[in-house]
CSV table of N, CA, C and O in Angstrom, one decimal:
chain,number,residue,atom,x,y,z
A,33,MET,N,0.8,-1.2,0.0
A,33,MET,CA,0.0,0.0,0.0
A,33,MET,C,0.9,1.2,0.0
A,33,MET,O,1.9,1.3,0.6
A,34,LYS,N,0.4,2.3,-0.7
A,34,LYS,CA,1.2,3.5,-0.8
A,34,LYS,C,1.3,4.2,0.5
A,34,LYS,O,0.3,4.3,1.2
A,35,ARG,N,2.4,4.8,0.8
A,35,ARG,CA,2.6,5.5,2.0
A,35,ARG,C,2.0,6.9,1.9
A,35,ARG,O,2.2,7.5,0.8
A,36,LYS,N,1.4,7.4,2.9
A,36,LYS,CA,0.8,8.7,2.9
A,36,LYS,C,1.9,9.8,3.1
A,36,LYS,O,2.7,9.6,4.0
A,37,ARG,N,1.8,10.8,2.4
A,37,ARG,CA,2.8,11.9,2.5
A,37,ARG,C,2.2,13.0,3.5
A,37,ARG,O,3.0,13.7,4.1
A,38,PHE,N,0.9,13.1,3.6
A,38,PHE,CA,0.3,14.1,4.5
A,38,PHE,C,-0.5,13.5,5.6
A,38,PHE,O,-1.2,12.5,5.3
A,39,THR,N,-0.5,14.1,6.7
A,39,THR,CA,-1.3,13.6,7.8
A,39,THR,C,-2.7,14.3,7.7
A,39,THR,O,-2.8,15.3,6.9
A,40,GLU,N,-3.6,13.9,8.5
A,40,GLU,CA,-4.9,14.5,8.5
A,40,GLU,C,-4.9,16.0,8.9
A,40,GLU,O,-5.6,16.8,8.3
A,41,GLU,N,-4.0,16.3,9.8
A,41,GLU,CA,-3.9,17.7,10.2
A,41,GLU,C,-3.4,18.6,9.1
A,41,GLU,O,-3.8,19.7,8.9
A,42,GLN,N,-2.4,18.0,8.4
A,42,GLN,CA,-1.8,18.8,7.3
A,42,GLN,C,-2.9,19.0,6.2
A,42,GLN,O,-3.0,20.1,5.5
A,43,ILE,N,-3.6,17.9,5.9
A,43,ILE,CA,-4.7,18.0,4.9
A,43,ILE,C,-5.7,19.1,5.2
A,43,ILE,O,-6.1,19.9,4.4
A,44,ILE,N,-6.1,19.1,6.5
A,44,ILE,CA,-7.1,20.1,6.9
A,44,ILE,C,-6.5,21.5,6.9
A,44,ILE,O,-7.2,22.4,6.5
A,45,SER,N,-5.2,21.6,7.1
A,45,SER,CA,-4.7,23.0,7.0
A,45,SER,C,-4.6,23.4,5.6
A,45,SER,O,-4.8,24.6,5.3
A,46,VAL,N,-4.4,22.5,4.7
A,46,VAL,CA,-4.4,22.9,3.2
A,46,VAL,C,-5.8,23.3,2.8
A,46,VAL,O,-6.0,24.3,2.1
A,47,LEU,N,-6.8,22.6,3.3
A,47,LEU,CA,-8.2,22.9,3.0
A,47,LEU,C,-8.6,24.3,3.6
A,47,LEU,O,-9.4,25.0,3.0
A,48,LYS,N,-8.1,24.6,4.8
A,48,LYS,CA,-8.3,25.9,5.4
A,48,LYS,C,-7.8,27.0,4.6
A,48,LYS,O,-8.3,28.1,4.5
A,49,GLU,N,-6.6,26.8,3.9
A,49,GLU,CA,-6.0,27.8,3.1
A,49,GLU,C,-7.0,28.1,1.9
A,49,GLU,O,-7.2,29.3,1.6
A,50,SER,N,-7.6,27.1,1.4
A,50,SER,CA,-8.6,27.3,0.3
A,50,SER,C,-9.8,28.0,0.8
A,50,SER,O,-10.3,28.9,0.1
A,51,GLU,N,-10.3,27.7,2.0
A,51,GLU,CA,-11.4,28.4,2.5
A,51,GLU,C,-11.1,29.8,2.8
A,51,GLU,O,-12.0,30.7,2.8
A,52,ALA,N,-9.8,30.1,3.1
A,52,ALA,CA,-9.4,31.5,3.4
A,52,ALA,C,-9.4,32.4,2.1
A,52,ALA,O,-9.4,33.6,2.2
A,53,GLY,N,-9.5,31.8,1.0
A,53,GLY,CA,-9.6,32.5,-0.2
A,53,GLY,C,-8.5,32.3,-1.3
A,53,GLY,O,-8.5,33.0,-2.3
A,54,ALA,N,-7.5,31.5,-1.0
A,54,ALA,CA,-6.4,31.2,-1.9
A,54,ALA,C,-7.0,30.4,-3.1
A,54,ALA,O,-7.9,29.6,-3.0
A,55,LYS,N,-6.3,30.6,-4.2
A,55,LYS,CA,-6.7,29.8,-5.4
A,55,LYS,C,-6.3,28.4,-5.3
A,55,LYS,O,-5.2,28.1,-4.8
A,56,THR,N,-7.1,27.5,-5.8
A,56,THR,CA,-6.9,26.0,-5.7
A,56,THR,C,-5.6,25.7,-6.5
A,56,THR,O,-4.8,24.9,-6.0
A,57,ASP,N,-5.4,26.3,-7.7
A,57,ASP,CA,-4.2,25.9,-8.4
A,57,ASP,C,-2.9,26.3,-7.7
A,57,ASP,O,-1.9,25.6,-7.7
A,58,ASP,N,-2.9,27.5,-7.1
A,58,ASP,CA,-1.8,28.0,-6.3
A,58,ASP,C,-1.5,27.1,-5.1
A,58,ASP,O,-0.3,26.7,-4.8
A,59,ILE,N,-2.5,26.6,-4.4
A,59,ILE,CA,-2.4,25.8,-3.3
A,59,ILE,C,-1.8,24.4,-3.7
A,59,ILE,O,-0.9,23.9,-3.1
A,60,CYS,N,-2.3,23.9,-4.8
A,60,CYS,CA,-1.8,22.6,-5.3
A,60,CYS,C,-0.4,22.7,-5.7
A,60,CYS,O,0.4,21.8,-5.4
A,61,ARG,N,0.0,23.7,-6.4
A,61,ARG,CA,1.4,23.9,-6.8
A,61,ARG,C,2.3,24.1,-5.6
A,61,ARG,O,3.4,23.5,-5.5
A,62,HIS,N,1.9,24.8,-4.6
A,62,HIS,CA,2.7,25.1,-3.4
A,62,HIS,C,2.9,23.8,-2.6
A,62,HIS,O,4.0,23.6,-2.1
A,63,HIS,N,1.9,22.9,-2.5
A,63,HIS,CA,2.1,21.7,-1.7
A,63,HIS,C,2.5,20.5,-2.5
A,63,HIS,O,2.7,19.4,-1.9
A,64,GLY,N,2.5,20.6,-3.8
A,64,GLY,CA,2.9,19.5,-4.7
A,64,GLY,C,1.9,18.4,-4.8
A,64,GLY,O,2.2,17.2,-4.8
A,65,ILE,N,0.6,18.8,-4.9
A,65,ILE,CA,-0.4,17.8,-5.1
A,65,ILE,C,-1.2,18.1,-6.4
A,65,ILE,O,-1.1,19.3,-6.9
A,66,SER,N,-2.0,17.2,-6.8
A,66,SER,CA,-2.8,17.4,-8.0
A,66,SER,C,-4.1,18.0,-7.6
A,66,SER,O,-4.5,17.9,-6.5
A,67,SER,N,-4.8,18.5,-8.6
A,67,SER,CA,-6.1,19.1,-8.3
A,67,SER,C,-7.1,18.0,-8.0
A,67,SER,O,-8.1,18.2,-7.2
A,68,ALA,N,-6.9,16.8,-8.6
A,68,ALA,CA,-7.8,15.6,-8.2
A,68,ALA,C,-7.6,15.2,-6.8
A,68,ALA,O,-8.6,14.9,-6.1
A,69,THR,N,-6.3,15.2,-6.3
A,69,THR,CA,-6.1,14.9,-4.9
A,69,THR,C,-6.7,16.0,-4.0
A,69,THR,O,-7.4,15.6,-3.0
A,70,PHE,N,-6.6,17.2,-4.4
A,70,PHE,CA,-7.2,18.3,-3.6
A,70,PHE,C,-8.8,18.1,-3.5
A,70,PHE,O,-9.3,18.3,-2.5
A,71,SER,N,-9.4,17.8,-4.7
A,71,SER,CA,-10.8,17.6,-4.7
A,71,SER,C,-11.3,16.4,-3.9
A,71,SER,O,-12.3,16.4,-3.2
A,72,SER,N,-10.5,15.3,-3.9
A,72,SER,CA,-10.8,14.2,-3.1
A,72,SER,C,-10.6,14.5,-1.6
A,72,SER,O,-11.4,14.0,-0.8
A,73,TRP,N,-9.6,15.3,-1.2
A,73,TRP,CA,-9.5,15.7,0.1
A,73,TRP,C,-10.6,16.5,0.6
A,73,TRP,O,-11.1,16.4,1.7
A,74,ARG,N,-11.1,17.5,-0.3
A,74,ARG,CA,-12.2,18.3,0.0
A,74,ARG,C,-13.4,17.5,0.2
A,74,ARG,O,-14.2,17.8,1.1
A,75,LYS,N,-13.6,16.5,-0.6
A,75,LYS,CA,-14.8,15.6,-0.5
A,75,LYS,C,-14.8,14.8,0.9
A,75,LYS,O,-15.8,14.7,1.5
A,76,LYS,N,-13.6,14.3,1.3
A,76,LYS,CA,-13.5,13.5,2.5
A,76,LYS,C,-13.4,14.4,3.7
A,76,LYS,O,-14.0,14.0,4.8
A,77,TYR,N,-12.6,15.4,3.7
A,77,TYR,CA,-12.3,16.2,4.9
A,77,TYR,C,-12.9,17.6,5.0
A,77,TYR,O,-12.6,18.3,5.9
A,78,GLY,N,-13.7,17.9,4.0
A,78,GLY,CA,-14.3,19.2,4.0
A,78,GLY,C,-15.1,19.6,5.2
A,78,GLY,O,-16.0,18.8,5.6
A,79,GLY,N,-14.8,20.7,5.8
A,79,GLY,CA,-15.6,21.1,7.0
A,79,GLY,C,-15.2,20.5,8.3
A,79,GLY,O,-15.8,20.7,9.3
A,80,MET,N,-14.1,19.7,8.3
A,80,MET,CA,-13.7,19.0,9.5
A,80,MET,C,-12.6,19.8,10.2
A,80,MET,O,-11.9,20.7,9.7
A,81,GLU,N,-12.5,19.5,11.5
A,81,GLU,CA,-11.4,20.0,12.3
A,81,GLU,C,-10.4,18.9,12.6
A,81,GLU,O,-10.7,17.7,12.2
A,82,ALA,N,-9.3,19.2,13.1
A,82,ALA,CA,-8.2,18.2,13.3
A,82,ALA,C,-8.7,17.0,14.2
A,82,ALA,O,-8.5,15.9,14.0
A,83,GLY,N,-9.5,17.4,15.3
A,83,GLY,CA,-10.0,16.4,16.2
A,83,GLY,C,-11.0,15.4,15.5
A,83,GLY,O,-11.1,14.2,15.8
A,84,ASP,N,-11.8,16.0,14.6
A,84,ASP,CA,-12.8,15.2,13.9
A,84,ASP,C,-12.1,14.2,13.0
A,84,ASP,O,-12.5,13.1,12.8
A,85,ALA,N,-11.0,14.6,12.4
A,85,ALA,CA,-10.2,13.7,11.5
A,85,ALA,C,-9.6,12.6,12.2
A,85,ALA,O,-9.6,11.4,11.8
A,86,LYS,N,-9.1,12.9,13.4
A,86,LYS,CA,-8.5,11.8,14.3
A,86,LYS,C,-9.6,10.8,14.6
A,86,LYS,O,-9.4,9.6,14.6
A,87,ARG,N,-10.8,11.3,15.0
A,87,ARG,CA,-11.9,10.5,15.4
A,87,ARG,C,-12.4,9.6,14.2
A,87,ARG,O,-12.7,8.4,14.4
A,88,LEU,N,-12.4,10.2,13.0
A,88,LEU,CA,-12.8,9.5,11.8
A,88,LEU,C,-11.8,8.3,11.5
A,88,LEU,O,-12.3,7.2,11.2
A,89,SER,N,-10.5,8.6,11.6
A,89,SER,CA,-9.6,7.5,11.4
A,89,SER,C,-9.7,6.4,12.4
A,89,SER,O,-9.5,5.2,12.1
A,90,ALA,N,-9.9,6.8,13.7
A,90,ALA,CA,-10.1,5.8,14.7
A,90,ALA,C,-11.4,4.9,14.5
A,90,ALA,O,-11.3,3.7,14.6
A,91,LEU,N,-12.4,5.6,14.0
A,91,LEU,CA,-13.7,4.8,13.7
A,91,LEU,C,-13.5,3.9,12.5
A,91,LEU,O,-14.0,2.8,12.5
A,92,GLU,N,-12.7,4.4,11.5
A,92,GLU,CA,-12.4,3.5,10.4
A,92,GLU,C,-11.6,2.3,10.8
A,92,GLU,O,-11.9,1.2,10.3
A,93,ALA,N,-10.7,2.5,11.6
A,93,ALA,CA,-9.8,1.4,12.1
A,93,ALA,C,-10.7,0.4,12.9
A,93,ALA,O,-10.6,-0.9,12.7
A,94,GLU,N,-11.6,0.9,13.8
A,94,GLU,CA,-12.5,0.0,14.5
A,94,GLU,C,-13.4,-0.7,13.6
A,94,GLU,O,-13.7,-1.9,13.8
A,95,ASN,N,-13.9,-0.1,12.6
A,95,ASN,CA,-14.8,-0.7,11.7
A,95,ASN,C,-14.1,-1.8,10.9
A,95,ASN,O,-14.7,-2.9,10.7
A,96,ALA,N,-12.9,-1.6,10.5
A,96,ALA,CA,-12.2,-2.7,9.8
A,96,ALA,C,-11.9,-3.9,10.7
A,96,ALA,O,-12.0,-5.0,10.3
A,97,LYS,N,-11.6,-3.6,12.0
A,97,LYS,CA,-11.4,-4.7,13.0
A,97,LYS,C,-12.7,-5.5,13.2
A,97,LYS,O,-12.7,-6.7,13.2
A,98,LEU,N,-13.8,-4.8,13.3
A,98,LEU,CA,-15.1,-5.5,13.5
A,98,LEU,C,-15.5,-6.3,12.2
A,98,LEU,O,-16.0,-7.4,12.4
A,99,LYS,N,-15.2,-5.8,11.1
A,99,LYS,CA,-15.5,-6.6,9.8
A,99,LYS,C,-14.6,-7.8,9.8
A,99,LYS,O,-15.1,-8.9,9.4
A,100,ARG,N,-13.4,-7.8,10.2
A,100,ARG,CA,-12.5,-9.0,10.3
A,100,ARG,C,-13.1,-10.0,11.3
A,100,ARG,O,-13.1,-11.2,11.0
A,101,ILE,N,-13.6,-9.5,12.4
A,101,ILE,CA,-14.2,-10.4,13.4
A,101,ILE,C,-15.4,-11.1,12.9
A,101,ILE,O,-15.6,-12.3,13.0
A,102,VAL,N,-16.3,-10.3,12.2
A,102,VAL,CA,-17.5,-10.9,11.6
A,102,VAL,C,-17.1,-11.9,10.6
A,102,VAL,O,-17.7,-13.0,10.5
A,103,ALA,N,-16.1,-11.6,9.7
A,103,ALA,CA,-15.7,-12.6,8.7
A,103,ALA,C,-15.2,-13.9,9.3
A,103,ALA,O,-15.5,-15.0,8.8
A,104,ASP,N,-14.4,-13.8,10.3
A,104,ASP,CA,-13.9,-15.0,11.0
A,104,ASP,C,-15.1,-15.8,11.6
A,104,ASP,O,-15.1,-17.0,11.5
A,105,GLN,N,-16.0,-15.1,12.2
A,105,GLN,CA,-17.2,-15.8,12.8
A,105,GLN,C,-18.0,-16.5,11.7
A,105,GLN,O,-18.4,-17.7,11.9
A,106,MET,N,-18.2,-15.9,10.6
A,106,MET,CA,-19.0,-16.5,9.5
A,106,MET,C,-18.2,-17.7,8.9
A,106,MET,O,-18.9,-18.7,8.6
A,107,LEU,N,-16.9,-17.6,8.9
A,107,LEU,CA,-16.1,-18.7,8.4
A,107,LEU,C,-16.3,-19.9,9.3
A,107,LEU,O,-16.5,-21.1,8.9
A,108,GLY,N,-16.2,-19.6,10.6
A,108,GLY,CA,-16.4,-20.7,11.6
A,108,GLY,C,-17.8,-21.3,11.6
A,108,GLY,O,-17.9,-22.5,11.7
A,109,MET,N,-18.8,-20.5,11.4
A,109,MET,CA,-20.2,-21.0,11.3
A,109,MET,C,-20.4,-21.8,10.1
A,109,MET,O,-21.0,-22.9,10.2
A,110,SER,N,-19.8,-21.4,9.0
A,110,SER,CA,-20.0,-22.2,7.8
A,110,SER,C,-19.2,-23.6,7.9
A,110,SER,O,-19.7,-24.6,7.4
A,111,ALA,N,-18.1,-23.6,8.5
A,111,ALA,CA,-17.4,-24.8,8.7
A,111,ALA,C,-18.2,-25.8,9.6
A,111,ALA,O,-18.2,-27.0,9.4
A,112,MET,N,-18.8,-25.2,10.7
A,112,MET,CA,-19.6,-26.0,11.6
A,112,MET,C,-20.8,-26.6,10.8
A,112,MET,O,-21.2,-27.7,11.0
A,113,LYS,N,-21.5,-25.8,10.0
A,113,LYS,CA,-22.6,-26.2,9.2
A,113,LYS,C,-22.2,-27.4,8.3
A,113,LYS,O,-22.9,-28.4,8.2
A,114,ASP,N,-21.1,-27.2,7.6
A,114,ASP,CA,-20.6,-28.3,6.8
A,114,ASP,C,-20.3,-29.6,7.5
A,114,ASP,O,-20.7,-30.7,7.1
A,115,LEU,N,-19.7,-29.5,8.7
A,115,LEU,CA,-19.4,-30.6,9.5
A,115,LEU,C,-20.7,-31.3,10.0
A,115,LEU,O,-20.8,-32.5,9.9
A,116,LEU,N,-21.7,-30.5,10.4
A,116,LEU,CA,-23.0,-31.1,10.8
A,116,LEU,C,-23.8,-31.8,9.7
A,116,LEU,O,-24.4,-32.8,9.9
A,117,GLN,N,-23.7,-31.2,8.5
A,117,GLN,CA,-24.4,-31.7,7.4
A,117,GLN,C,-23.8,-33.1,7.0
A,117,GLN,O,-24.5,-34.0,6.6
A,118,LYS,N,-22.5,-33.2,7.0
A,118,LYS,CA,-21.8,-34.4,6.7
A,118,LYS,C,-22.1,-35.5,7.7
A,118,LYS,O,-22.2,-36.7,7.4
A,119,HIS,N,-22.3,-35.1,8.9
A,119,HIS,CA,-22.6,-36.1,10.0
A,119,HIS,C,-23.9,-36.7,9.9
A,119,HIS,O,-24.1,-37.9,10.1
A,120,TRP,N,-24.9,-36.0,9.4
A,120,TRP,CA,-26.2,-36.5,9.3
A,120,TRP,C,-26.3,-37.3,8.0
A,120,TRP,O,-27.1,-38.0,7.7
């Protein structure tokens, strides 16, 4: 997986520059990002504060963990069903 160059706090500060009135092209050139990256950041982090971004990443990590747990349980349940069906 590709390594991130910017933290959530840095992304939010870049978006704050745009909200302050700077041109998007100038911001992208200054920070070395593409306009597509800037628009995807705006879509994901628009209107957030630094604390909100940290909470979002924590919730995403917890969600991924819970999805893995559910997948493991489903795998165990299907194995038990197969075992019981073969027994009968």
